[in-house]
Each structure stands twice: as C-alpha cells, then as structure tokens.
C-alpha cells in the first residue's frame, strides 16, 4: 500500500522569504500523480500544484514550485516570496495512475505560519 | 459553476441518531468521493463512486452508507451516529477519462467541497 509522509508538523517563514515543505512517499508503482493541497482556516481544500510522475520537469505555479525526485520518492514544495495569505495547513497527496479507484492518499499535513 | 457543494456546514448529533450529508457537483464529473478528516490528520477515503448507480468502499467505510442515483449527487448516510464519527467530512469529484499525452485512462484533479463539521455527543 502507498503511504505519504510529511515529517514537519509545523513550519514558520518570514513574509517575503522562501520556505520549503518536505514530503516523501512510498510506492512500488511507476505511474502516479502527486499533489500539494492548501487548507486555510476556512477548511476548504485548495489545489496548489500537481506533478505527473512520468514528467521529469518540475511543476511550477507562480510562486509555488516543486522539487520532484522520483528515485528518492521525494516531493517538496517551495513557496517563494511568502505572503500572509499563504498561512495554512499544507497536505501532500498521492494518487495512483493505475486502476479505477483514483482516490488520494494524504500525508498528515504541515502547518505553515507566516510572520509579518 | 458552483463546483462541489455540501450541506450542512455544521451539525451536532446525539449518539444513535441518523443523518444524511449532502453533496452535489455541477461539473459533470463521473467520479465522486467522500473523505473524513480527523484532528491533526490527513483525509481518509470513506466511499467513492465511479458513476451513477456504482459505489464502492474506501479505507474507512464502517458506519456509513452511500448511494449515487444521479451524476450530480452523492449523499453520505450515517445510520447510528457514534462519537468516533466526530470529524470533518469532505466530498470531492473528478473526471475519469483520457488525459492529454497519456496512453491510458486516468482520473483528473479532484475538486473538494467546503466540508461538513460533524460532532456526535
């Protein structure tokens, strides 16, 4: 079974600085997707970025980028020029590209605080 | 598009009571999911559906039932509420089909509703 591990329960960053959130996963599959979701205090789950395992190029969405290391099974999220609105829980998630279930497997999350 | 909507936002139940959590999506997605999120944890899959009339269990299905009579709606039923079911419940939907550049069918990004906070006392 696949597992997702986020080893940093909490992180803090100064406004305008850069922070990296860690995520590792365990799978025997070669084809899968990885995601970062943001959950602000409103509890809404918001997709931040996604990565397809068969693509070597790291995904980027504005100030958010990932460092995808397939061999190491690592998928870290870098937030540049941090803003107060980035404060939230961040969840790393895995989804198999095989089979028909398609559900997400989540890590326990990292709580990010942004200091003004 | 409203996306994925859930009702109610909050609910308090007494032990043994029943209720239905409603979920609807207007994106014509064929896949729908129910997850629960316990404090300090990620989301865990309760049930999912690949289309109208087809449902299947996820990781934590005990104490819940679902039905999918239409593409749009995917209600979650709690028959005999227990304190262990105190949680935040999220509904999600996604499209299942060919993704550009792929050679096999796969599901696309999941979109989540705002969640229902349920407390069982």
XYZ file of N, CA, C and O in Angstrom, chain B:
484
model
N -20.203 28.155 -12.512
C -20.284 26.853 -11.844
C -20.098 26.995 -10.346
O -19.210 27.711 -9.899
N -20.935 26.313 -9.580
C -20.777 26.333 -8.127
C -19.691 25.379 -7.691
O -19.195 25.477 -6.586
N -19.305 24.416 -8.549
C -18.290 23.436 -8.176
C -18.917 22.325 -7.350
O -19.943 21.771 -7.702
N -18.292 22.024 -6.216
C -18.788 20.999 -5.305
C -19.407 21.701 -4.091
O -18.748 22.508 -3.444
N -20.663 21.392 -3.818
C -21.348 21.989 -2.675
C -21.710 20.914 -1.666
O -22.016 19.773 -2.042
N -21.680 21.280 -0.389
C -22.006 20.359 0.694
C -22.942 21.051 1.679
O -22.774 22.217 1.990
N -23.905 20.289 2.161
C -24.775 20.770 3.236
C -25.012 19.647 4.227
O -25.033 18.468 3.843
N -25.154 19.954 5.540
C -24.969 21.283 6.126
C -23.488 21.602 6.336
O -22.646 20.756 6.098
N -23.175 22.790 6.806
C -21.802 23.160 7.144
C -21.417 22.626 8.523
O -20.269 22.258 8.751
N -22.372 22.629 9.432
C -22.138 22.151 10.795
C -23.338 21.320 11.239
O -24.458 21.586 10.819
N -23.051 20.325 12.104
C -24.162 19.564 12.664
C -23.706 18.904 13.945
O -22.575 18.407 14.030
N -24.603 18.918 14.941
C -24.358 18.185 16.181
C -25.407 17.097 16.290
O -26.605 17.368 16.184
N -24.955 15.878 16.486
C -25.852 14.730 16.616
C -25.705 14.102 17.989
O -24.621 14.150 18.586
N -26.764 13.472 18.430
C -26.682 12.642 19.631
C -26.365 11.216 19.213
O -26.683 10.784 18.093
N -25.748 10.484 20.117
C -25.401 9.089 19.834
C -26.653 8.328 19.417
O -27.709 8.415 20.059
N -26.530 7.574 18.321
C -27.647 6.769 17.856
C -28.529 7.443 16.825
O -29.336 6.770 16.162
N -28.389 8.761 16.671
C -29.182 9.459 15.657
C -28.640 9.176 14.262
O -27.502 8.710 14.100
N -29.479 9.457 13.280
C -29.072 9.278 11.891
C -29.125 10.611 11.162
O -29.853 11.520 11.569
N -28.343 10.709 10.111
C -28.405 11.900 9.263
C -27.767 11.614 7.910
O -27.040 10.622 7.755
N -28.081 12.486 6.973
C -27.504 12.397 5.634
C -26.740 13.675 5.330
O -27.283 14.773 5.485
N -25.502 13.522 4.919
C -24.700 14.646 4.445
C -24.878 14.725 2.930
O -24.690 13.733 2.218
N -25.229 15.923 2.479
C -25.492 16.088 1.063
C -24.263 16.601 0.324
O -23.479 17.389 0.853
N -24.102 16.123 -0.900
C -23.013 16.584 -1.762
C -23.535 16.661 -3.189
O -24.196 15.722 -3.661
N -23.214 17.746 -3.862
C -23.612 17.902 -5.255
C -22.501 18.595 -6.026
O -21.796 19.442 -5.480
N -22.363 18.209 -7.303
C -21.384 18.881 -8.163
C -22.030 19.167 -9.519
O -22.866 18.412 -9.994
N -21.620 20.273 -10.112
C -22.213 20.698 -11.380
C -21.178 20.733 -12.500
O -21.318 21.490 -13.467
N -20.132 19.925 -12.365
C -19.061 19.908 -13.357
C -19.156 18.673 -14.264
O -18.245 18.419 -15.053
N -20.225 17.915 -14.122
C -20.433 16.700 -14.911
C -19.314 15.675 -14.700
O -18.974 14.927 -15.622
N -18.758 15.671 -13.490
C -17.726 14.689 -13.169
C -18.352 13.333 -12.920
O -19.399 13.229 -12.275
N -17.712 12.284 -13.403
C -18.260 10.953 -13.185
C -17.811 10.368 -11.841
O -18.521 9.581 -11.241
N -16.614 10.744 -11.361
C -16.133 10.223 -10.096
C -16.500 11.172 -8.952
O -16.323 12.381 -9.047
N -16.934 10.567 -7.842
C -17.176 11.337 -6.618
C -16.663 10.555 -5.411
O -16.623 9.319 -5.440
N -16.272 11.293 -4.373
C -15.611 10.697 -3.216
C -16.135 11.320 -1.924
O -16.515 12.485 -1.896
N -16.093 10.520 -0.856
C -16.282 11.041 0.484
C -15.034 10.722 1.299
O -14.589 9.580 1.363
N -14.516 11.774 1.939
C -13.372 11.639 2.837
C -13.776 12.159 4.223
O -14.660 12.990 4.355
N -13.051 11.687 5.228
C -13.169 12.278 6.551
C -11.795 12.738 7.022
O -10.777 12.111 6.681
N -11.784 13.811 7.779
C -10.542 14.368 8.290
C -10.642 14.496 9.795
O -11.398 15.316 10.325
N -9.875 13.683 10.491
C -9.828 13.742 11.945
C -8.763 14.753 12.376
O -7.843 15.057 11.600
N -8.864 15.284 13.593
C -7.925 16.328 14.026
C -6.465 15.914 13.873
O -6.074 14.825 14.282
N -5.665 16.785 13.260
C -4.241 16.539 13.101
C -3.893 15.475 12.066
O -2.751 15.018 12.019
N -4.871 15.116 11.255
C -4.633 14.053 10.279
C -4.977 14.528 8.879
O -5.682 15.520 8.696
N -4.488 13.752 7.905
C -4.923 13.981 6.536
C -6.286 13.346 6.303
O -6.884 12.769 7.209
N -6.761 13.448 5.089
C -8.075 12.909 4.756
C -7.992 11.412 4.471
O -7.011 10.937 3.892
N -9.044 10.704 4.865
C -9.124 9.272 4.578
C -10.399 8.978 3.805
O -11.466 9.510 4.115
N -10.301 8.074 2.832
C -11.417 7.775 1.952
C -12.456 6.896 2.631
O -12.120 5.828 3.157
N -13.725 7.312 2.562
C -14.816 6.530 3.142
C -15.473 5.672 2.058
O -15.539 4.455 2.165
N -15.997 6.324 1.028
C -16.626 5.666 -0.100
C -16.318 6.466 -1.354
O -16.004 7.653 -1.284
N -16.458 5.811 -2.494
C -16.334 6.522 -3.738
C -17.316 5.941 -4.752
O -17.874 4.855 -4.556
N -17.506 6.694 -5.831
C -18.419 6.267 -6.887
C -17.809 6.598 -8.237
O -17.289 7.691 -8.443
N -17.901 5.664 -9.161
C -17.332 5.885 -10.498
C -18.401 6.328 -11.495
O -18.075 6.596 -12.652
N -19.638 6.381 -11.024
C -20.725 6.819 -11.890
C -22.053 6.514 -11.238
O -22.107 5.810 -10.214
N -23.118 7.009 -11.817
C -24.450 6.786 -11.251
C -24.721 5.293 -11.129
O -24.493 4.526 -12.068
N -25.164 4.896 -9.942
C -25.500 3.507 -9.682
C -24.339 2.626 -9.257
O -24.530 1.446 -8.947
N -23.124 3.183 -9.206
C -21.946 2.372 -8.871
C -21.183 3.028 -7.719
O -20.724 4.166 -7.826
N -21.083 2.288 -6.614
C -20.339 2.793 -5.462
C -19.446 1.683 -4.926
O -19.682 0.499 -5.179
N -18.432 2.077 -4.159
C -17.531 1.088 -3.577
C -16.897 1.659 -2.321
O -16.825 2.884 -2.140
N -16.437 0.737 -1.446
C -15.863 1.133 -0.171
C -14.448 1.666 -0.333
O -13.696 1.225 -1.182
N -14.126 2.585 0.572
C -12.764 3.073 0.664
C -12.063 2.478 1.863
O -12.327 1.331 2.253
N -11.214 3.266 2.500
C -10.401 2.780 3.615
C -11.190 2.651 4.917
O -10.943 1.757 5.720
N -12.152 3.549 5.164
C -12.855 3.585 6.452
C -14.373 3.629 6.246
O -15.035 4.590 6.622
N -15.005 2.584 5.699
C -16.429 2.642 5.353
C -17.406 2.300 6.482
O -18.609 2.572 6.362
N -16.896 1.707 7.576
C -17.813 1.209 8.612
C -18.619 2.333 9.251
O -18.068 3.346 9.683
N -19.926 2.132 9.330
C -20.820 3.110 9.933
C -21.430 4.078 8.936
O -22.196 4.966 9.329
N -21.124 3.899 7.668
C -21.599 4.808 6.629
C -22.224 4.028 5.475
O -21.913 2.869 5.247
N -23.110 4.719 4.748
C -23.659 4.192 3.514
C -23.764 5.312 2.504
O -23.915 6.484 2.875
N -23.694 4.935 1.233
C -23.820 5.934 0.180
C -24.745 5.420 -0.903
O -25.048 4.222 -0.984
N -25.182 6.338 -1.743
C -25.939 5.995 -2.943
C -25.587 7.017 -4.012
O -25.142 8.126 -3.703
N -25.778 6.648 -5.249
C -25.495 7.586 -6.345
C -26.546 7.339 -7.426
O -26.348 6.551 -8.340
N -27.664 8.020 -7.303
C -28.747 7.836 -8.264
C -28.603 8.767 -9.466
O -29.172 8.502 -10.528
N -27.862 9.853 -9.313
C -27.614 10.778 -10.419
C -26.133 11.093 -10.504
O -25.386 10.870 -9.543
N -25.703 11.647 -11.615
C -24.310 12.062 -11.763
C -23.969 13.173 -10.783
O -22.851 13.243 -10.269
N -24.928 14.048 -10.494
C -24.654 15.254 -9.707
C -24.561 15.017 -8.207
O -23.833 15.706 -7.513
N -25.317 14.055 -7.678
C -25.473 13.950 -6.220
C -24.848 12.680 -5.656
O -24.957 11.605 -6.242
N -24.263 12.825 -4.467
C -23.610 11.682 -3.821
C -23.765 11.829 -2.307
O -22.844 12.238 -1.605
N -24.924 11.503 -1.759
C -25.161 11.674 -0.323
C -24.475 10.594 0.507
O -24.344 9.444 0.070
N -24.079 10.973 1.714
C -23.449 10.059 2.668
C -24.380 9.909 3.869
O -24.770 10.888 4.486
N -24.707 8.685 4.201
C -25.657 8.407 5.269
C -24.952 7.832 6.488
O -24.169 6.882 6.354
N -25.249 8.422 7.664
C -24.813 7.859 8.936
C -26.045 7.291 9.611
O -26.994 8.021 9.900
N -26.067 5.997 9.870
C -27.279 5.378 10.395
C -27.380 5.458 11.918
O -28.410 5.821 12.458
N -26.353 5.109 12.626
C -26.347 5.138 14.089
C -25.090 5.891 14.519
O -24.023 5.307 14.653
N -25.230 7.188 14.713
C -24.057 8.017 14.975
C -23.341 7.599 16.255
O -23.974 7.300 17.281
N -22.009 7.588 16.171
C -21.162 7.260 17.302
C -20.122 8.364 17.486
O -19.775 9.045 16.509
N -19.609 8.560 18.708
C -18.609 9.610 18.938
C -17.392 9.489 18.022
O -16.783 10.509 17.665
N -17.067 8.265 17.614
C -15.912 8.064 16.729
C -16.124 8.671 15.345
O -15.160 8.792 14.560
N -17.357 9.041 15.037
C -17.644 9.654 13.743
C -17.574 11.182 13.793
O -17.840 11.851 12.784
N -17.212 11.721 14.936
C -16.939 13.154 15.028
C -15.744 13.475 14.146
O -14.650 12.926 14.348
N -15.959 14.330 13.161
C -14.924 14.583 12.171
C -15.385 15.697 11.234
O -16.503 16.198 11.349
N -14.508 16.053 10.313
C -14.899 16.938 9.217
C -14.993 16.094 7.955
O -14.057 15.337 7.643
N -16.091 16.203 7.256
C -16.349 15.367 6.088
C -16.245 16.211 4.814
O -16.859 17.271 4.701
N -15.475 15.675 3.873
C -15.280 16.351 2.596
C -15.779 15.473 1.459
O -15.488 14.283 1.397
N -16.494 16.107 0.570
C -16.890 15.485 -0.675
C -15.986 16.022 -1.780
O -15.556 17.197 -1.728
N -15.672 15.192 -2.753
C -14.821 15.630 -3.868
C -15.312 14.981 -5.147
O -16.000 13.947 -5.121
N -14.954 15.579 -6.271
C -15.310 14.986 -7.559
C -14.153 15.156 -8.533
O -13.297 16.035 -8.367
N -14.129 14.300 -9.544
C -13.101 14.402 -10.575
C -13.624 13.763 -11.849
O -14.609 13.025 -11.852
N -12.916 14.030 -12.924
C -13.274 13.459 -14.217
C -12.390 12.258 -14.503
O -11.186 12.293 -14.263
N -12.969 11.202 -14.991
C -12.228 9.981 -15.339
C -12.243 9.854 -16.839
O -13.301 9.762 -17.453
N -11.064 9.889 -17.417
C -11.039 9.743 -18.862
C -9.624 9.905 -19.368
O -8.673 9.905 -18.595
N -9.474 10.065 -20.638
C -8.152 10.187 -21.225
C -7.553 11.547 -20.899
O -8.183 12.559 -21.078
N -6.348 11.520 -20.399
C -5.624 12.748 -20.129
C -4.678 13.005 -21.285
O -4.007 12.099 -21.748
N -4.634 14.231 -21.728
C -3.797 14.588 -22.868
C -2.358 14.120 -22.682
O -1.742 14.344 -21.658
N -1.846 13.400 -23.682
C -0.470 12.939 -23.614
C -0.306 11.581 -22.982
O 0.771 11.004 -22.992
N -1.382 11.033 -22.434
C -1.276 9.728 -21.782
C -1.764 8.632 -22.722
O -2.508 8.875 -23.658
N -1.353 7.433 -22.422
C -1.789 6.300 -23.223
C -2.770 5.416 -22.473
O -3.139 4.370 -22.948
N -3.148 5.821 -21.270
C -4.114 5.032 -20.519
C -5.088 5.971 -19.842
O -4.807 7.142 -19.633
N -6.216 5.412 -19.476
C -7.239 6.220 -18.830
C -6.817 6.543 -17.407
O -6.271 5.721 -16.702
N -7.086 7.716 -16.971
C -6.758 8.067 -15.591
C -7.708 9.152 -15.110
O -8.358 9.822 -15.898
N -7.778 9.291 -13.817
C -8.632 10.335 -13.246
C -7.869 11.642 -13.166
O -6.665 11.680 -13.032
N -8.605 12.710 -13.232
C -8.013 14.037 -13.226
C -8.060 14.611 -11.810
O -8.426 13.933 -10.867
N -7.697 15.854 -11.686
C -7.617 16.519 -10.399
C -8.948 16.472 -9.658
O -10.008 16.631 -10.252
N -8.877 16.236 -8.359
C -10.079 16.229 -7.527
C -10.376 17.633 -7.016
O -9.475 18.342 -6.567
N -11.653 17.989 -7.053
C -12.118 19.270 -6.538
C -12.964 19.000 -5.309
O -13.848 18.146 -5.338
N -12.691 19.749 -4.254
C -13.307 19.486 -2.964
C -14.421 20.477 -2.645
O -14.366 21.649 -3.029
N -15.406 19.994 -1.891
C -16.406 20.868 -1.303
C -15.847 21.532 -0.056
O -14.731 21.243 0.368
N -16.627 22.411 0.583
C -16.149 23.185 1.739
C -16.127 22.395 3.038
O -15.592 22.865 4.036
N -16.692 21.209 3.049
C -16.657 20.378 4.248
C -17.869 20.537 5.140
O -18.545 21.567 5.138
N -18.149 19.478 5.921
C -19.188 19.487 6.953
C -18.543 19.077 8.261
O -17.946 18.006 8.345
N -18.654 19.931 9.269
C -18.120 19.597 10.595
C -19.209 18.929 11.400
O -20.232 19.537 11.713
N -18.993 17.654 11.735
C -19.979 16.861 12.466
C -19.446 16.520 13.849
O -18.323 16.034 13.985
N -20.272 16.783 14.860
C -19.942 16.413 16.237
C -21.006 15.465 16.755
O -22.197 15.753 16.641
N -20.579 14.336 17.309
C -21.504 13.367 17.881
C -21.278 13.317 19.390
O -20.175 13.006 19.851
N -22.337 13.668 20.148
C -22.214 13.729 21.603
C -23.045 12.644 22.278
O -24.081 12.233 21.737
